[in-house]
PDB file of C-alpha atoms in Angstrom:
ATOM      1  CA  MET E   1      66.994   9.190  50.094  1.00 51.00           C
ATOM      2  CA  SER E   2      69.428  11.008  51.892  1.00 51.00           C
ATOM      3  CA  ALA E   3      69.226  11.004  55.769  1.00 52.00           C
ATOM      4  CA  ASN E   4      69.991  14.931  55.916  1.00 55.00           C
ATOM      5  CA  GLN E   5      66.868  15.771  53.508  1.00 54.00           C
ATOM      6  CA  PRO E   6      64.046  17.493  55.461  1.00 54.00           C
ATOM      7  CA  GLN E   7      60.640  15.522  55.569  1.00 57.00           C
ATOM      8  CA  LEU E   8      57.791  17.441  53.967  1.00 52.00           C
ATOM      9  CA  ASN E   9      54.309  17.089  55.718  1.00 54.00           C
ATOM     10  CA  GLY E  10      51.157  17.350  54.224  1.00 51.00           C
ATOM     11  CA  ALA E  11      50.544  20.930  55.416  1.00 52.00           C
ATOM     12  CA  TYR E  12      53.137  21.810  52.863  1.00 51.00           C
ATOM     13  CA  TYR E  13      51.022  20.840  49.853  1.00 53.00           C
ATOM     14  CA  GLY E  14      47.817  22.459  51.198  1.00 56.00           C
ATOM     15  CA  PRO E  15      44.339  20.742  51.987  1.00 59.00           C
ATOM     16  CA  ALA E  16      43.543  17.730  49.978  1.00 60.00           C
ATOM     17  CA  ILE E  17      41.672  18.228  46.693  1.00 59.00           C
ATOM     18  CA  PRO E  18      38.443  16.015  47.048  1.00 61.00           C
ATOM     19  CA  PRO E  19      37.434  13.736  43.794  1.00 60.00           C
ATOM     20  CA  SER E  20      35.472  15.413  41.024  1.00 57.00           C
ATOM     21  CA  LYS E  21      31.853  14.414  40.578  1.00 56.00           C
ATOM     22  CA  SER E  22      29.909  14.014  37.354  1.00 55.00           C
ATOM     23  CA  TYR E  23      26.467  15.543  37.252  1.00 53.00           C
ATOM     24  CA  HIS E  24      23.863  14.228  34.688  1.00 53.00           C
ATOM     25  CA  ARG E  25      21.032  17.131  33.754  1.00 56.00           C
ATOM     26  CA  PRO E  26      17.939  15.239  33.186  1.00 54.00           C
ATOM     27  CA  GLY E  27      15.871  15.856  30.037  1.00 51.00           C
ATOM     28  CA  ARG E  28      12.619  17.903  30.086  1.00 53.00           C
ATOM     29  CA  GLY E  29      10.220  15.293  31.283  1.00 52.00           C
ATOM     30  CA  GLY E  30       7.691  13.558  29.358  1.00 52.00           C
ATOM     31  CA  GLY E  31       9.327  13.942  25.983  1.00 56.00           C
ATOM     32  CA  GLY E  32      10.060  10.290  25.426  1.00 60.00           C
ATOM     33  CA  LEU E  33       6.944   8.923  26.940  1.00 61.00           C
ATOM     34  CA  LEU E  34       4.604  11.510  24.928  1.00 61.00           C
ATOM     35  CA  GLY E  35       6.404   9.942  21.356  1.00 63.00           C
ATOM     36  CA  CYS E  36       5.924   6.735  22.665  1.00 70.00           C
ATOM     37  CA  CYS E  37       2.262   7.192  23.485  1.00 74.00           C
ATOM     38  CA  CYS E  38       1.517   8.763  19.894  1.00 74.00           C
ATOM     39  CA  GLY E  39       3.331   5.852  18.183  1.00 73.00           C
ATOM     40  CA  CYS E  40       1.138   3.440  20.017  1.00 81.00           C
ATOM     41  CA  ILE E  41      -2.034   5.466  19.185  1.00 82.00           C
ATOM     42  CA  PHE E  42      -0.966   5.760  15.523  1.00 80.00           C
ATOM     43  CA  SER E  43      -0.332   1.892  15.394  1.00 82.00           C
ATOM     44  CA  LEU E  44      -3.761   0.932  16.977  1.00 84.00           C
ATOM     45  CA  ILE E  45      -5.584   3.377  14.584  1.00 87.00           C
ATOM     46  CA  PHE E  46      -3.732   1.666  11.715  1.00 85.00           C
ATOM     47  CA  LYS E  47      -4.641  -1.754  12.980  1.00 85.00           C
ATOM     48  CA  LEU E  48      -8.231  -0.960  13.651  1.00 88.00           C
ATOM     49  CA  ILE E  49      -8.671   0.494  10.193  1.00 90.00           C
ATOM     50  CA  LEU E  50      -6.944  -2.491   8.668  1.00 88.00           C
ATOM     51  CA  SER E  51      -9.233  -5.073  10.747  1.00 89.00           C
ATOM     52  CA  ILE E  52     -12.366  -3.035   9.506  1.00 91.00           C
ATOM     53  CA  VAL E  53     -11.235  -3.310   5.878  1.00 90.00           C
ATOM     54  CA  ILE E  54     -10.544  -6.780   6.202  1.00 88.00           C
ATOM     55  CA  ILE E  55     -13.895  -7.574   7.750  1.00 88.00           C
ATOM     56  CA  ILE E  56     -15.661  -5.631   4.940  1.00 86.00           C
ATOM     57  CA  GLY E  57     -13.813  -7.549   2.416  1.00 81.00           C
ATOM     58  CA  ILE E  58     -14.798 -10.910   3.820  1.00 77.00           C
ATOM     59  CA  ALA E  59     -18.464  -9.695   4.253  1.00 73.00           C
ATOM     60  CA  ILE E  60     -18.616  -8.789   0.401  1.00 68.00           C
ATOM     61  CA  PHE E  61     -16.879 -12.047  -0.625  1.00 60.00           C
ATOM     62  CA  ILE E  62     -19.153 -14.016   1.664  1.00 59.00           C
ATOM     63  CA  PHE E  63     -22.136 -11.888   0.016  1.00 59.00           C
ATOM     64  CA  TRP E  64     -20.900 -12.646  -3.282  1.00 58.00           C
ATOM     65  CA  LEU E  65     -20.687 -16.376  -2.633  1.00 48.00           C
ATOM     66  CA  ILE E  66     -24.315 -16.510  -1.549  1.00 52.00           C
ATOM     67  CA  VAL E  67     -26.080 -14.221  -4.133  1.00 53.00           C
ATOM     68  CA  ARG E  68     -23.784 -14.523  -7.063  1.00 57.00           C
ATOM     69  CA  PRO E  69     -24.934 -11.257  -8.417  1.00 74.00           C
ATOM     70  CA  ASN E  70     -25.275 -10.896 -12.240  1.00 87.00           C
ATOM     71  CA  VAL E  71     -25.367  -7.931 -14.589  1.00 91.00           C
ATOM     72  CA  VAL E  72     -29.047  -7.090 -15.496  1.00 95.00           C
ATOM     73  CA  LYS E  73     -29.539  -7.879 -19.421  1.00 97.00           C
ATOM     74  CA  VAL E  74     -30.998  -5.307 -21.790  1.00 98.00           C
ATOM     75  CA  HIS E  75     -32.004  -5.945 -25.176  1.00 98.00           C
ATOM     76  CA  VAL E  76     -33.868  -4.095 -28.041  1.00 98.00           C
ATOM     77  CA  THR E  77     -36.028  -6.703 -29.478  1.00 97.00           C
ATOM     78  CA  ASP E  78     -37.916  -4.571 -32.055  1.00 96.00           C
ATOM     79  CA  ALA E  79     -37.544  -1.434 -33.536  1.00 96.00           C
ATOM     80  CA  SER E  80     -39.887   0.468 -35.888  1.00 95.00           C
ATOM     81  CA  LEU E  81     -38.926   3.501 -37.792  1.00 96.00           C
ATOM     82  CA  THR E  82     -41.656   5.101 -39.970  1.00 95.00           C
ATOM     83  CA  GLN E  83     -40.207   8.696 -40.360  1.00 95.00           C
ATOM     84  CA  PHE E  84     -36.981  10.182 -40.015  1.00 95.00           C
ATOM     85  CA  ASN E  85     -36.607  13.606 -41.909  1.00 94.00           C
ATOM     86  CA  TYR E  86     -34.248  16.224 -41.624  1.00 95.00           C
ATOM     87  CA  SER E  87     -34.734  19.822 -43.086  1.00 92.00           C
ATOM     88  CA  GLY E  88     -33.900  23.284 -41.903  1.00 88.00           C
ATOM     89  CA  ASN E  89     -32.218  22.163 -38.781  1.00 91.00           C
ATOM     90  CA  THR E  90     -35.577  20.240 -37.686  1.00 95.00           C
ATOM     91  CA  LEU E  91     -35.809  16.486 -37.387  1.00 96.00           C
ATOM     92  CA  ASN E  92     -39.192  14.888 -37.830  1.00 97.00           C
ATOM     93  CA  TYR E  93     -39.079  11.374 -36.729  1.00 97.00           C
ATOM     94  CA  ASN E  94     -41.145   8.295 -35.287  1.00 97.00           C
ATOM     95  CA  LEU E  95     -39.274   5.613 -33.599  1.00 97.00           C
ATOM     96  CA  ALA E  96     -41.000   2.668 -31.842  1.00 97.00           C
ATOM     97  CA  LEU E  97     -39.009   0.396 -29.445  1.00 97.00           C
ATOM     98  CA  ASN E  98     -39.436  -2.580 -27.436  1.00 97.00           C
ATOM     99  CA  PHE E  99     -37.208  -3.220 -24.507  1.00 98.00           C
ATOM    100  CA  SER E 100     -36.315  -6.478 -22.684  1.00 98.00           C
ATOM    101  CA  ILE E 101     -34.956  -6.292 -19.302  1.00 98.00           C
ATOM    102  CA  ARG E 102     -33.739  -9.432 -17.935  1.00 97.00           C
ATOM    103  CA  ASN E 103     -33.142  -9.944 -14.171  1.00 97.00           C
ATOM    104  CA  PRO E 104     -30.852 -13.319 -14.053  1.00 95.00           C
ATOM    105  CA  ASN E 105     -30.314 -13.180 -10.319  1.00 93.00           C
ATOM    106  CA  LYS E 106     -31.723 -16.040  -8.403  1.00 89.00           C
ATOM    107  CA  LYS E 107     -31.994 -14.073  -5.103  1.00 88.00           C
ATOM    108  CA  LEU E 108     -32.075 -10.426  -5.947  1.00 91.00           C
ATOM    109  CA  GLY E 109     -35.013  -8.245  -6.708  1.00 95.00           C
ATOM    110  CA  ILE E 110     -34.596  -4.853  -8.409  1.00 96.00           C
ATOM    111  CA  TYR E 111     -36.593  -1.646  -7.952  1.00 97.00           C
ATOM    112  CA  TYR E 112     -36.517   0.474 -10.911  1.00 98.00           C
ATOM    113  CA  ASP E 113     -37.017   3.722  -9.280  1.00 98.00           C
ATOM    114  CA  TYR E 114     -36.432   6.080 -12.421  1.00 98.00           C
ATOM    115  CA  ILE E 115     -35.950   5.364 -16.084  1.00 98.00           C
ATOM    116  CA  GLU E 116     -34.967   8.047 -18.428  1.00 98.00           C
ATOM    117  CA  ALA E 117     -34.730   7.071 -22.389  1.00 98.00           C
ATOM    118  CA  ARG E 118     -32.878   9.288 -24.593  1.00 98.00           C
ATOM    119  CA  ALA E 119     -32.673   9.090 -28.554  1.00 98.00           C
ATOM    120  CA  LEU E 120     -29.736  10.378 -30.220  1.00 97.00           C
ATOM    121  CA  PHE E 121     -28.447  10.699 -33.600  1.00 95.00           C
ATOM    122  CA  GLN E 122     -24.650  11.481 -34.146  1.00 90.00           C
ATOM    123  CA  ASP E 123     -24.450  12.145 -30.722  1.00 91.00           C
ATOM    124  CA  SER E 124     -27.119  14.730 -30.738  1.00 93.00           C
ATOM    125  CA  ARG E 125     -30.128  14.380 -28.620  1.00 95.00           C
ATOM    126  CA  PHE E 126     -33.493  14.559 -30.508  1.00 96.00           C
ATOM    127  CA  ASP E 127     -35.840  13.266 -28.043  1.00 97.00           C
ATOM    128  CA  SER E 128     -36.191  12.116 -24.152  1.00 97.00           C
ATOM    129  CA  ASP E 129     -38.859  10.730 -22.066  1.00 97.00           C
ATOM    130  CA  LEU E 130     -39.502   8.986 -18.873  1.00 98.00           C
ATOM    131  CA  LEU E 131     -40.316   5.283 -18.838  1.00 97.00           C
ATOM    132  CA  PRO E 132     -42.846   3.686 -16.191  1.00 97.00           C
ATOM    133  CA  THR E 133     -41.221   2.667 -13.087  1.00 97.00           C
ATOM    134  CA  PHE E 134     -41.623  -1.191 -11.655  1.00 97.00           C
ATOM    135  CA  TYR E 135     -40.118  -3.802  -9.125  1.00 97.00           C
ATOM    136  CA  GLN E 136     -38.638  -6.818 -10.631  1.00 97.00           C
ATOM    137  CA  GLY E 137     -38.513 -10.199  -8.995  1.00 95.00           C
ATOM    138  CA  HIS E 138     -35.694 -12.566  -9.371  1.00 92.00           C
ATOM    139  CA  LYS E 139     -35.229 -14.671 -12.598  1.00 94.00           C
ATOM    140  CA  ASN E 140     -37.571 -12.215 -14.297  1.00 96.00           C
ATOM    141  CA  THR E 141     -38.130 -10.360 -17.761  1.00 97.00           C
ATOM    142  CA  THR E 142     -40.099  -7.085 -18.236  1.00 97.00           C
ATOM    143  CA  VAL E 143     -40.762  -5.760 -21.503  1.00 98.00           C
ATOM    144  CA  LEU E 144     -41.143  -1.935 -21.932  1.00 97.00           C
ATOM    145  CA  ALA E 145     -42.587  -0.390 -25.343  1.00 97.00           C
ATOM    146  CA  HIS E 146     -42.037   3.364 -26.040  1.00 97.00           C
ATOM    147  CA  VAL E 147     -42.424   5.584 -29.118  1.00 98.00           C
ATOM    148  CA  PHE E 148     -40.375   8.496 -29.568  1.00 98.00           C
ATOM    149  CA  GLU E 149     -42.436  10.733 -31.888  1.00 97.00           C
ATOM    150  CA  GLY E 150     -42.360  14.451 -33.007  1.00 96.00           C
ATOM    151  CA  GLN E 151     -40.204  17.334 -34.260  1.00 95.00           C
ATOM    152  CA  GLN E 152     -37.079  18.713 -32.823  1.00 94.00           C
ATOM    153  CA  VAL E 153     -34.473  21.294 -33.601  1.00 94.00           C
ATOM    154  CA  VAL E 154     -31.480  19.428 -33.975  1.00 93.00           C
ATOM    155  CA  PRO E 155     -28.342  21.512 -35.140  1.00 92.00           C
ATOM    156  CA  LEU E 156     -26.065  19.100 -37.276  1.00 91.00           C
ATOM    157  CA  SER E 157     -22.569  19.724 -38.711  1.00 92.00           C
ATOM    158  CA  THR E 158     -21.959  19.566 -42.349  1.00 91.00           C
ATOM    159  CA  ASP E 159     -20.145  16.173 -41.529  1.00 92.00           C
ATOM    160  CA  GLN E 160     -23.292  15.183 -39.810  1.00 92.00           C
ATOM    161  CA  VAL E 161     -25.753  15.934 -42.456  1.00 93.00           C
ATOM    162  CA  SER E 162     -23.318  14.045 -45.216  1.00 94.00           C
ATOM    163  CA  GLU E 163     -23.533  11.002 -42.866  1.00 94.00           C
ATOM    164  CA  LEU E 164     -27.191  11.278 -42.551  1.00 94.00           C
ATOM    165  CA  ASN E 165     -27.548  11.660 -46.413  1.00 94.00           C
ATOM    166  CA  LYS E 166     -25.594   8.378 -46.529  1.00 95.00           C
ATOM    167  CA  GLU E 167     -27.563   6.515 -44.279  1.00 95.00           C
ATOM    168  CA  LYS E 168     -30.778   7.779 -45.952  1.00 93.00           C
ATOM    169  CA  SER E 169     -29.546   6.464 -49.182  1.00 93.00           C
ATOM    170  CA  LYS E 170     -29.066   2.960 -47.645  1.00 91.00           C
ATOM    171  CA  GLY E 171     -32.398   3.123 -45.841  1.00 92.00           C
ATOM    172  CA  VAL E 172     -30.849   2.146 -42.405  1.00 94.00           C
ATOM    173  CA  TYR E 173     -30.174   4.716 -39.587  1.00 96.00           C
ATOM    174  CA  ASP E 174     -27.527   4.645 -36.819  1.00 96.00           C
ATOM    175  CA  ILE E 175     -29.388   5.601 -33.829  1.00 97.00           C
ATOM    176  CA  ARG E 176     -28.159   5.466 -30.031  1.00 98.00           C
ATOM    177  CA  VAL E 177     -30.542   4.943 -27.192  1.00 98.00           C
ATOM    178  CA  LYS E 178     -29.450   5.610 -23.772  1.00 98.00           C
ATOM    179  CA  LEU E 179     -31.404   4.563 -20.460  1.00 98.00           C
ATOM    180  CA  TYR E 180     -30.398   6.409 -17.225  1.00 98.00           C
ATOM    181  CA  LEU E 181     -31.648   4.488 -14.468  1.00 97.00           C
ATOM    182  CA  LYS E 182     -31.895   4.847 -10.584  1.00 97.00           C
ATOM    183  CA  VAL E 183     -32.167   1.353  -9.103  1.00 96.00           C
ATOM    184  CA  ARG E 184     -32.232  -0.468  -5.727  1.00 95.00           C
ATOM    185  CA  PHE E 185     -31.269  -4.099  -5.274  1.00 93.00           C
ATOM    186  CA  LYS E 186     -33.395  -6.305  -2.616  1.00 92.00           C
ATOM    187  CA  LEU E 187     -32.245  -9.233  -1.005  1.00 88.00           C
ATOM    188  CA  GLY E 188     -34.756 -10.551   1.525  1.00 85.00           C
ATOM    189  CA  ALA E 189     -35.983  -7.668   3.797  1.00 88.00           C
ATOM    190  CA  ILE E 190     -32.512  -5.810   2.882  1.00 87.00           C
ATOM    191  CA  LYS E 191     -32.667  -3.040   0.459  1.00 91.00           C
ATOM    192  CA  THR E 192     -29.422  -1.192  -1.045  1.00 89.00           C
ATOM    193  CA  LYS E 193     -29.176   2.343  -1.537  1.00 92.00           C
ATOM    194  CA  LYS E 194     -30.008   3.661  -5.098  1.00 94.00           C
ATOM    195  CA  VAL E 195     -27.375   3.094  -7.467  1.00 93.00           C
ATOM    196  CA  LYS E 196     -27.128   5.058 -11.004  1.00 96.00           C
ATOM    197  CA  PRO E 197     -26.250   2.634 -13.948  1.00 95.00           C
ATOM    198  CA  ARG E 198     -26.429   3.670 -17.557  1.00 97.00           C
ATOM    199  CA  VAL E 199     -27.786   1.370 -20.419  1.00 98.00           C
ATOM    200  CA  THR E 200     -26.460   2.066 -24.086  1.00 98.00           C
ATOM    201  CA  CYS E 201     -28.229   0.706 -26.983  1.00 98.00           C
ATOM    202  CA  ASP E 202     -26.527   1.155 -30.484  1.00 97.00           C
ATOM    203  CA  LEU E 203     -29.266   0.361 -33.170  1.00 97.00           C
ATOM    204  CA  GLN E 204     -29.207   0.146 -36.719  1.00 96.00           C
ATOM    205  CA  VAL E 205     -32.836   0.837 -37.643  1.00 96.00           C
ATOM    206  CA  PRO E 206     -34.365   0.174 -41.115  1.00 95.00           C
ATOM    207  CA  LEU E 207     -36.711   2.864 -42.231  1.00 94.00           C
ATOM    208  CA  THR E 208     -40.133   1.377 -42.954  1.00 87.00           C
ATOM    209  CA  SER E 209     -41.744   2.671 -46.243  1.00 69.00           C
ATOM    210  CA  SER E 210     -45.169   2.517 -47.252  1.00 50.00           C
ATOM    211  CA  LYS E 211     -44.515  -0.632 -49.076  1.00 54.00           C
ATOM    212  CA  GLY E 212     -43.624  -2.391 -45.923  1.00 53.00           C
ATOM    213  CA  VAL E 213     -40.417  -4.012 -44.860  1.00 51.00           C
ATOM    214  CA  SER E 214     -38.111  -6.253 -46.963  1.00 49.00           C
ATOM    215  CA  SER E 215     -36.646  -9.290 -45.231  1.00 43.00           C
ATOM    216  CA  SER E 216     -33.343  -7.585 -45.613  1.00 49.00           C
ATOM    217  CA  ASP E 217     -34.510  -4.623 -43.816  1.00 69.00           C
ATOM    218  CA  ILE E 218     -35.755  -6.489 -40.781  1.00 86.00           C
ATOM    219  CA  PHE E 219     -34.264  -5.152 -37.367  1.00 93.00           C
ATOM    220  CA  GLN E 220     -32.086  -7.420 -35.438  1.00 93.00           C
ATOM    221  CA  THR E 221     -32.509  -7.807 -31.892  1.00 96.00           C
ATOM    222  CA  THR E 222     -29.564  -5.759 -30.457  1.00 97.00           C
ATOM    223  CA  LYS E 223     -27.686  -6.329 -26.900  1.00 97.00           C
ATOM    224  CA  CYS E 224     -27.361  -3.122 -24.956  1.00 98.00           C
ATOM    225  CA  ASP E 225     -24.414  -2.348 -22.727  1.00 97.00           C
ATOM    226  CA  TRP E 226     -24.899  -2.041 -18.783  1.00 94.00           C
ATOM    227  CA  SER E 227     -22.290   0.206 -17.219  1.00 89.00           C
ATOM    228  CA  ARG E 228     -22.192   2.332 -14.008  1.00 77.00           C
TER     229      ARG E 228
END
């Protein structure tokens, strides 16, 4: 640098500029904390529900291991049809049935609080009655006898009448009987709530003539279907 060049002092440039500072604006308080709390609550609820489901599943499995419940077995052991005449949309009938109801369970008793029996031909109901209620102990068989008798207006279609005439010529009628139940199960001092199973019996019943029944026309014991 030349010796003759004037020296510049700080005043020439003005006051010193301080270094810039960066500022961070805080977010609105509580947003992250609230989301975290909600997530924890939902996670806790999910775990609680899952635990309850697992406990109920284990309890049901243990109950099954101890009790080993079996489906009630229902049979129609005897059926006698002495009248089944259809004329002018009116059906005259006399159908006697014996039901065998078997509770195969070793530790469960059953309360039959309601039993309604319905008789149908070609899906058309021609009679219904209430059967007596009862309690059935374990490993026990109960026999119920009932007679459907009377006359009833039963509108049948042309196809249904044609099927009726075919069965009449054979002397054997396809009759469906349904049982509508309300039952409770008993294990020791514990009684369950009422359940409403249905029993369906598809029967082939020979018409008994005044000459009696031949060996080929004897009714065969029929197993019924138990469903919920």
